[in-house]
PDB file of C-alpha atoms in Angstrom:
ATOM      1  CA  ALA A  18       1.695  -2.950  17.778  1.00 75.00           C
ATOM      2  CA  GLN A  19       2.749  -0.417  15.197  1.00 83.00           C
ATOM      3  CA  SER A  20       4.343   2.994  15.460  1.00 89.00           C
ATOM      4  CA  VAL A  21       5.583   5.804  13.260  1.00 93.00           C
ATOM      5  CA  THR A  22       8.411   8.270  13.786  1.00 95.00           C
ATOM      6  CA  GLN A  23       8.761  11.354  11.631  1.00 96.00           C
ATOM      7  CA  LEU A  24      12.180  12.920  12.068  1.00 93.00           C
ATOM      8  CA  GLY A  25      11.983  16.676  12.276  1.00 92.00           C
ATOM      9  CA  SER A  26       8.845  18.580  13.160  1.00 93.00           C
ATOM     10  CA  HIS A  27       9.901  21.277  10.686  1.00 96.00           C
ATOM     11  CA  VAL A  28      11.873  21.046   7.446  1.00 97.00           C
ATOM     12  CA  SER A  29      12.904  24.171   5.585  1.00 98.00           C
ATOM     13  CA  VAL A  30      14.017  24.188   1.934  1.00 98.00           C
ATOM     14  CA  SER A  31      14.517  26.737  -0.793  1.00 98.00           C
ATOM     15  CA  GLU A  32      12.272  26.766  -3.823  1.00 97.00           C
ATOM     16  CA  GLY A  33      13.734  24.384  -6.398  1.00 97.00           C
ATOM     17  CA  ALA A  34      15.667  22.337  -3.834  1.00 98.00           C
ATOM     18  CA  LEU A  35      15.221  18.669  -3.040  1.00 98.00           C
ATOM     19  CA  VAL A  36      12.533  17.822  -0.505  1.00 98.00           C
ATOM     20  CA  LEU A  37      13.221  14.912   1.859  1.00 98.00           C
ATOM     21  CA  LEU A  38      10.803  14.094   4.677  1.00 98.00           C
ATOM     22  CA  ARG A  39      11.762  11.133   6.820  1.00 98.00           C
ATOM     23  CA  CYS A  40       9.494   8.416   8.159  1.00 97.00           C
ATOM     24  CA  ASN A  41      10.431   5.288  10.065  1.00 96.00           C
ATOM     25  CA  TYR A  42       7.926   2.739  11.234  1.00 94.00           C
ATOM     26  CA  SER A  43       7.689  -0.372  13.332  1.00 90.00           C
ATOM     27  CA  SER A  44       5.315  -3.185  12.580  1.00 82.00           C
ATOM     28  CA  SER A  45       5.293  -6.855  13.425  1.00 76.00           C
ATOM     29  CA  VAL A  46       3.606  -7.734  10.117  1.00 78.00           C
ATOM     30  CA  PRO A  47       3.990  -6.427   6.565  1.00 78.00           C
ATOM     31  CA  PRO A  48       2.777  -2.854   6.638  1.00 85.00           C
ATOM     32  CA  TYR A  49       0.679  -0.613   4.510  1.00 90.00           C
ATOM     33  CA  LEU A  50       2.325   2.817   4.399  1.00 93.00           C
ATOM     34  CA  PHE A  51       0.817   6.184   3.579  1.00 95.00           C
ATOM     35  CA  TRP A  52       1.796   9.808   3.196  1.00 97.00           C
ATOM     36  CA  TYR A  53      -0.863  12.461   3.596  1.00 97.00           C
ATOM     37  CA  VAL A  54      -0.643  16.221   3.077  1.00 97.00           C
ATOM     38  CA  GLN A  55      -2.589  18.836   5.007  1.00 97.00           C
ATOM     39  CA  TYR A  56      -2.875  22.471   3.967  1.00 95.00           C
ATOM     40  CA  PRO A  57      -3.790  25.042   6.648  1.00 90.00           C
ATOM     41  CA  ASN A  58      -7.279  24.614   8.062  1.00 88.00           C
ATOM     42  CA  GLN A  59      -8.069  21.724   5.733  1.00 93.00           C
ATOM     43  CA  GLY A  60      -8.416  17.973   5.988  1.00 95.00           C
ATOM     44  CA  LEU A  61      -5.767  15.450   5.035  1.00 96.00           C
ATOM     45  CA  GLN A  62      -5.317  14.353   1.429  1.00 96.00           C
ATOM     46  CA  LEU A  63      -3.630  11.119   0.399  1.00 95.00           C
ATOM     47  CA  LEU A  64      -0.348  11.753  -1.432  1.00 97.00           C
ATOM     48  CA  LEU A  65       0.670   8.158  -2.031  1.00 96.00           C
ATOM     49  CA  LYS A  66       0.552   4.696  -0.523  1.00 94.00           C
ATOM     50  CA  TYR A  67       2.508   1.457  -0.476  1.00 93.00           C
ATOM     51  CA  THR A  68       0.679  -1.827  -0.137  1.00 88.00           C
ATOM     52  CA  THR A  69       2.581  -4.532  -2.026  1.00 85.00           C
ATOM     53  CA  GLY A  70       4.718  -4.811  -5.129  1.00 86.00           C
ATOM     54  CA  ALA A  71       7.000  -2.063  -6.379  1.00 88.00           C
ATOM     55  CA  THR A  72       8.816  -0.412  -3.513  1.00 90.00           C
ATOM     56  CA  LEU A  73       9.135   2.967  -5.241  1.00 96.00           C
ATOM     57  CA  VAL A  74       5.745   4.613  -5.171  1.00 96.00           C
ATOM     58  CA  LYS A  75       4.807   7.711  -7.127  1.00 96.00           C
ATOM     59  CA  GLY A  76       2.124  10.038  -5.906  1.00 95.00           C
ATOM     60  CA  ILE A  77       0.460  13.311  -6.731  1.00 95.00           C
ATOM     61  CA  ASN A  78       2.211  16.661  -7.155  1.00 93.00           C
ATOM     62  CA  GLY A  79       5.539  15.050  -8.123  1.00 96.00           C
ATOM     63  CA  PHE A  80       6.144  13.309  -4.796  1.00 97.00           C
ATOM     64  CA  GLU A  81       7.451   9.793  -4.432  1.00 97.00           C
ATOM     65  CA  ALA A  82       8.451   7.480  -1.598  1.00 98.00           C
ATOM     66  CA  GLU A  83      10.483   4.323  -1.335  1.00 96.00           C
ATOM     67  CA  PHE A  84       9.656   1.440   0.985  1.00 94.00           C
ATOM     68  CA  LYS A  85      12.874   0.036   2.449  1.00 94.00           C
ATOM     69  CA  LYS A  86      12.086  -2.983   4.555  1.00 91.00           C
ATOM     70  CA  SER A  87      15.627  -3.425   5.845  1.00 92.00           C
ATOM     71  CA  GLU A  88      15.642   0.154   7.138  1.00 93.00           C
ATOM     72  CA  THR A  89      11.948   0.184   8.141  1.00 94.00           C
ATOM     73  CA  SER A  90      11.674   3.484   6.329  1.00 95.00           C
ATOM     74  CA  PHE A  91       9.308   5.181   3.931  1.00 96.00           C
ATOM     75  CA  HIS A  92      10.876   8.577   3.219  1.00 98.00           C
ATOM     76  CA  LEU A  93       9.041  11.086   1.026  1.00 98.00           C
ATOM     77  CA  THR A  94      10.945  12.979  -1.664  1.00 98.00           C
ATOM     78  CA  LYS A  95      10.390  15.530  -4.395  1.00 98.00           C
ATOM     79  CA  PRO A  96      13.215  16.640  -6.703  1.00 97.00           C
ATOM     80  CA  SER A  97      12.293  20.314  -6.794  1.00 98.00           C
ATOM     81  CA  ALA A  98      10.262  22.133  -4.162  1.00 98.00           C
ATOM     82  CA  HIS A  99       7.563  24.574  -5.128  1.00 97.00           C
ATOM     83  CA  MET A 100       6.066  27.269  -2.955  1.00 97.00           C
ATOM     84  CA  SER A 101       2.736  25.458  -3.127  1.00 96.00           C
ATOM     85  CA  ASP A 102       4.297  22.424  -1.397  1.00 97.00           C
ATOM     86  CA  ALA A 103       4.366  24.291   1.922  1.00 97.00           C
ATOM     87  CA  ALA A 104       2.085  22.225   4.157  1.00 97.00           C
ATOM     88  CA  GLU A 105       2.012  19.640   6.944  1.00 97.00           C
ATOM     89  CA  TYR A 106       2.906  16.091   5.930  1.00 97.00           C
ATOM     90  CA  PHE A 107       1.873  12.984   7.831  1.00 97.00           C
ATOM     91  CA  CYS A 108       3.228   9.482   7.528  1.00 96.00           C
ATOM     92  CA  ALA A 109       0.943   6.616   8.587  1.00 94.00           C
ATOM     93  CA  VAL A 110       1.254   2.847   8.928  1.00 91.00           C
ATOM     94  CA  GLY A 111      -1.460   0.232   8.866  1.00 84.00           C
ATOM     95  CA  THR A 112      -1.626  -3.511   8.628  1.00 76.00           C
ATOM     96  CA  GLY A 113      -4.028  -6.010   7.155  1.00 66.00           C
ATOM     97  CA  GLY A 114      -5.084  -7.041  10.630  1.00 66.00           C
ATOM     98  CA  SER A 115      -6.124  -3.588  11.769  1.00 67.00           C
ATOM     99  CA  TYR A 116      -8.063  -0.949   9.927  1.00 72.00           C
ATOM    100  CA  ILE A 117      -6.901   1.748  12.320  1.00 85.00           C
ATOM    101  CA  PRO A 118      -3.745   3.384  10.950  1.00 88.00           C
ATOM    102  CA  THR A 119      -1.145   4.909  13.227  1.00 90.00           C
ATOM    103  CA  PHE A 120      -0.097   8.440  12.302  1.00 92.00           C
ATOM    104  CA  GLY A 121       3.177  10.173  12.890  1.00 93.00           C
ATOM    105  CA  ARG A 122       3.218  13.580  14.530  1.00 93.00           C
ATOM    106  CA  GLY A 123       3.673  15.356  11.227  1.00 95.00           C
ATOM    107  CA  THR A 124       6.396  17.418   9.568  1.00 96.00           C
ATOM    108  CA  SER A 125       5.798  20.994   8.561  1.00 96.00           C
ATOM    109  CA  LEU A 126       7.458  21.774   5.220  1.00 97.00           C
ATOM    110  CA  ILE A 127       8.521  25.393   4.806  1.00 97.00           C
ATOM    111  CA  VAL A 128       9.542  26.563   1.338  1.00 98.00           C
ATOM    112  CA  HIS A 129      11.592  29.745   0.996  1.00 96.00           C
ATOM    113  CA  PRO A 130      11.637  31.786  -2.214  1.00 94.00           C
TER     114      PRO A 130
ATOM    115  CA  ASP B  14     -18.991  14.079  -6.407  1.00 65.00           C
ATOM    116  CA  GLY B  15     -18.289  11.585  -3.647  1.00 72.00           C
ATOM    117  CA  GLY B  16     -16.711  12.793  -0.477  1.00 94.00           C
ATOM    118  CA  ILE B  17     -16.992  13.652   3.181  1.00 96.00           C
ATOM    119  CA  THR B  18     -18.624  16.788   4.475  1.00 96.00           C
ATOM    120  CA  GLN B  19     -18.221  18.300   7.909  1.00 97.00           C
ATOM    121  CA  SER B  20     -20.246  21.153   9.227  1.00 92.00           C
ATOM    122  CA  PRO B  21     -19.855  23.786  10.356  1.00 93.00           C
ATOM    123  CA  LYS B  22     -16.306  24.834   9.415  1.00 94.00           C
ATOM    124  CA  TYR B  23     -16.016  27.026  12.519  1.00 95.00           C
ATOM    125  CA  LEU B  24     -17.940  26.595  15.755  1.00 95.00           C
ATOM    126  CA  PHE B  25     -17.943  28.705  18.878  1.00 94.00           C
ATOM    127  CA  ARG B  26     -19.427  27.642  22.201  1.00 92.00           C
ATOM    128  CA  LYS B  27     -19.461  28.713  25.789  1.00 92.00           C
ATOM    129  CA  GLU B  28     -17.905  26.482  28.398  1.00 91.00           C
ATOM    130  CA  GLY B  29     -20.398  24.037  29.877  1.00 90.00           C
ATOM    131  CA  GLN B  30     -22.395  23.556  26.690  1.00 92.00           C
ATOM    132  CA  ASN B  31     -22.555  20.344  24.692  1.00 94.00           C
ATOM    133  CA  VAL B  32     -21.958  20.703  20.967  1.00 95.00           C
ATOM    134  CA  THR B  33     -22.459  18.278  18.087  1.00 96.00           C
ATOM    135  CA  LEU B  34     -20.216  18.158  15.027  1.00 97.00           C
ATOM    136  CA  SER B  35     -21.658  16.744  11.829  1.00 97.00           C
ATOM    137  CA  CYS B  36     -19.940  14.252   9.507  1.00 98.00           C
ATOM    138  CA  GLU B  37     -21.577  12.797   6.387  1.00 98.00           C
ATOM    139  CA  GLN B  38     -20.065  10.644   3.649  1.00 97.00           C
ATOM    140  CA  ASN B  39     -21.435   9.425   0.321  1.00 96.00           C
ATOM    141  CA  LEU B  40     -18.532   7.115  -0.493  1.00 94.00           C
ATOM    142  CA  ASN B  41     -20.401   4.008   0.700  1.00 93.00           C
ATOM    143  CA  HIS B  42     -17.594   3.388   3.187  1.00 93.00           C
ATOM    144  CA  ASP B  43     -18.201   1.056   6.091  1.00 92.00           C
ATOM    145  CA  ALA B  44     -15.778   2.560   8.591  1.00 93.00           C
ATOM    146  CA  MET B  45     -15.819   6.087   9.959  1.00 96.00           C
ATOM    147  CA  TYR B  46     -13.488   7.822  12.378  1.00 96.00           C
ATOM    148  CA  TRP B  47     -13.155  10.964  14.454  1.00 98.00           C
ATOM    149  CA  TYR B  48      -9.773  12.532  15.163  1.00 97.00           C
ATOM    150  CA  ARG B  49      -8.705  15.488  17.229  1.00 97.00           C
ATOM    151  CA  GLN B  50      -5.774  17.577  16.065  1.00 95.00           C
ATOM    152  CA  ASP B  51      -3.781  19.916  18.287  1.00 92.00           C
ATOM    153  CA  PRO B  52      -0.624  21.759  17.210  1.00 84.00           C
ATOM    154  CA  GLY B  53       2.426  19.513  17.335  1.00 78.00           C
ATOM    155  CA  GLN B  54       0.479  16.436  18.430  1.00 81.00           C
ATOM    156  CA  GLY B  55      -0.581  14.927  15.144  1.00 86.00           C
ATOM    157  CA  LEU B  56      -3.914  13.125  14.962  1.00 93.00           C
ATOM    158  CA  ARG B  57      -5.434  11.448  17.987  1.00 94.00           C
ATOM    159  CA  LEU B  58      -8.268   8.965  17.546  1.00 94.00           C
ATOM    160  CA  ILE B  59     -11.447   9.728  19.480  1.00 97.00           C
ATOM    161  CA  TYR B  60     -13.978   7.141  18.262  1.00 97.00           C
ATOM    162  CA  TYR B  61     -14.397   4.836  15.309  1.00 95.00           C
ATOM    163  CA  SER B  62     -17.177   2.737  13.846  1.00 95.00           C
ATOM    164  CA  GLN B  63     -17.085  -0.230  11.517  1.00 92.00           C
ATOM    165  CA  ILE B  64     -20.821  -0.816  11.109  1.00 92.00           C
ATOM    166  CA  VAL B  65     -24.110   0.878  11.848  1.00 95.00           C
ATOM    167  CA  ASN B  66     -25.117   0.914  15.520  1.00 96.00           C
ATOM    168  CA  ASP B  67     -21.641  -0.086  16.656  1.00 95.00           C
ATOM    169  CA  PHE B  68     -18.640   2.035  17.610  1.00 96.00           C
ATOM    170  CA  GLN B  69     -15.498   1.772  19.714  1.00 95.00           C
ATOM    171  CA  LYS B  70     -13.501   4.183  21.832  1.00 96.00           C
ATOM    172  CA  GLY B  71     -10.208   5.411  20.529  1.00 94.00           C
ATOM    173  CA  ASP B  72      -7.292   6.778  22.499  1.00 92.00           C
ATOM    174  CA  ILE B  73      -8.995   9.907  23.863  1.00 96.00           C
ATOM    175  CA  ALA B  74     -12.730   9.139  24.112  1.00 97.00           C
ATOM    176  CA  GLU B  75     -13.340  10.736  27.515  1.00 96.00           C
ATOM    177  CA  GLY B  76     -15.709  13.690  27.251  1.00 96.00           C
ATOM    178  CA  TYR B  77     -16.956  12.714  23.791  1.00 97.00           C
ATOM    179  CA  SER B  78     -19.859  10.641  22.493  1.00 97.00           C
ATOM    180  CA  VAL B  79     -20.902   9.407  19.045  1.00 98.00           C
ATOM    181  CA  SER B  80     -23.741   7.633  17.292  1.00 97.00           C
ATOM    182  CA  ARG B  81     -23.930   5.642  14.067  1.00 98.00           C
ATOM    183  CA  GLU B  82     -27.578   5.311  13.151  1.00 97.00           C
ATOM    184  CA  LYS B  83     -26.938   5.480   9.408  1.00 97.00           C
ATOM    185  CA  LYS B  84     -24.023   4.248   7.344  1.00 97.00           C
ATOM    186  CA  GLU B  85     -23.524   7.732   5.915  1.00 97.00           C
ATOM    187  CA  SER B  86     -23.486   9.672   9.176  1.00 98.00           C
ATOM    188  CA  PHE B  87     -21.248   9.695  12.253  1.00 98.00           C
ATOM    189  CA  PRO B  88     -21.897  12.769  14.433  1.00 98.00           C
ATOM    190  CA  LEU B  89     -19.595  13.620  17.337  1.00 98.00           C
ATOM    191  CA  THR B  90     -20.829  15.311  20.513  1.00 97.00           C
ATOM    192  CA  VAL B  91     -18.315  17.207  22.590  1.00 96.00           C
ATOM    193  CA  THR B  92     -19.744  17.224  26.082  1.00 94.00           C
ATOM    194  CA  SER B  93     -19.162  19.603  28.960  1.00 90.00           C
ATOM    195  CA  ALA B  94     -17.071  16.846  30.556  1.00 89.00           C
ATOM    196  CA  GLN B  95     -14.315  17.369  27.972  1.00 90.00           C
ATOM    197  CA  LYS B  96     -11.785  19.492  29.861  1.00 90.00           C
ATOM    198  CA  ASN B  97     -10.024  21.030  26.901  1.00 92.00           C
ATOM    199  CA  PRO B  98     -12.378  20.938  23.907  1.00 94.00           C
ATOM    200  CA  THR B  99     -10.865  23.695  21.779  1.00 96.00           C
ATOM    201  CA  ALA B 100      -9.251  21.904  18.820  1.00 96.00           C
ATOM    202  CA  PHE B 101      -9.517  21.032  15.143  1.00 96.00           C
ATOM    203  CA  TYR B 102     -11.727  17.969  14.601  1.00 97.00           C
ATOM    204  CA  LEU B 103     -11.374  15.722  11.579  1.00 97.00           C
ATOM    205  CA  CYS B 104     -13.756  13.050  10.360  1.00 98.00           C
ATOM    206  CA  ALA B 105     -12.567  10.260   8.055  1.00 97.00           C
ATOM    207  CA  SER B 106     -13.917   7.161   6.385  1.00 95.00           C
ATOM    208  CA  SER B 107     -12.520   4.057   4.740  1.00 92.00           C
ATOM    209  CA  LEU B 108     -13.509   0.795   3.190  1.00 88.00           C
ATOM    210  CA  ILE B 109     -13.082  -2.349   5.246  1.00 83.00           C
ATOM    211  CA  GLY B 110     -10.550  -4.536   3.482  1.00 76.00           C
ATOM    212  CA  GLY B 111      -7.704  -3.680   1.176  1.00 71.00           C
ATOM    213  CA  SER B 112      -5.291  -1.079   2.435  1.00 71.00           C
ATOM    214  CA  TYR B 113      -7.814   0.880   4.543  1.00 77.00           C
ATOM    215  CA  GLU B 114      -6.671   4.232   3.198  1.00 87.00           C
ATOM    216  CA  GLN B 115      -8.669   6.990   4.808  1.00 93.00           C
ATOM    217  CA  TYR B 116     -10.550   9.832   3.195  1.00 94.00           C
ATOM    218  CA  PHE B 117     -10.830  12.965   5.300  1.00 97.00           C
ATOM    219  CA  GLY B 118     -13.375  15.716   5.588  1.00 97.00           C
ATOM    220  CA  PRO B 119     -12.389  19.404   5.653  1.00 96.00           C
ATOM    221  CA  GLY B 120     -12.505  19.597   9.445  1.00 96.00           C
ATOM    222  CA  THR B 121     -14.345  21.654  12.063  1.00 97.00           C
ATOM    223  CA  ARG B 122     -12.496  24.128  14.229  1.00 96.00           C
ATOM    224  CA  LEU B 123     -14.173  24.294  17.633  1.00 96.00           C
ATOM    225  CA  THR B 124     -13.449  27.131  20.012  1.00 95.00           C
ATOM    226  CA  VAL B 125     -14.831  27.001  23.538  1.00 93.00           C
ATOM    227  CA  THR B 126     -14.533  30.038  25.784  1.00 91.00           C
TER     228      THR B 126
END
């Protein structure tokens, strides 16, 4: 079984500040890890993914995430927040044995001017 | 352009009526999924299908039905048996194999009164 925990249903930052969205997972086998972004009334868009290899993954819009096996974490970061980053962010975990990913409950990122 | 289309964007129905939500993809993906999204609850899996003429129940299948007569199409019917049908519905697709990353449609917001 696999599960995902996203710490904080809402995260508020000032424009230009560091963005850190936390994701912890549990999986009995090596995981595939994903971050998706959802803007209001739209579908989800893949930001980045980790499958194998380099543990620091770069995605679109300046976001990156680091897979830390020892901490079972896959936190999403961006050095400098922009107003356009305000959205809902979902972390998801999958495995090679199951094509059904498990999604976290989402974190709403609020960016203040 | 390849992608997933959902129609309509907004749908209004009276209680007691069945309603069908459309989902079409031209990505040549084998697997298709339906999710329901409610505020603060993340994504909940309704049904999924790996191949034509075959589909499986997800976590909240009661009150819903699907069909998969063509690889490109996976319509969802919300029946009158669904007690709380007002929600945002998302369709997704993925390849079978690899990391199974999902591609999402723009969603349909269903309001039942």
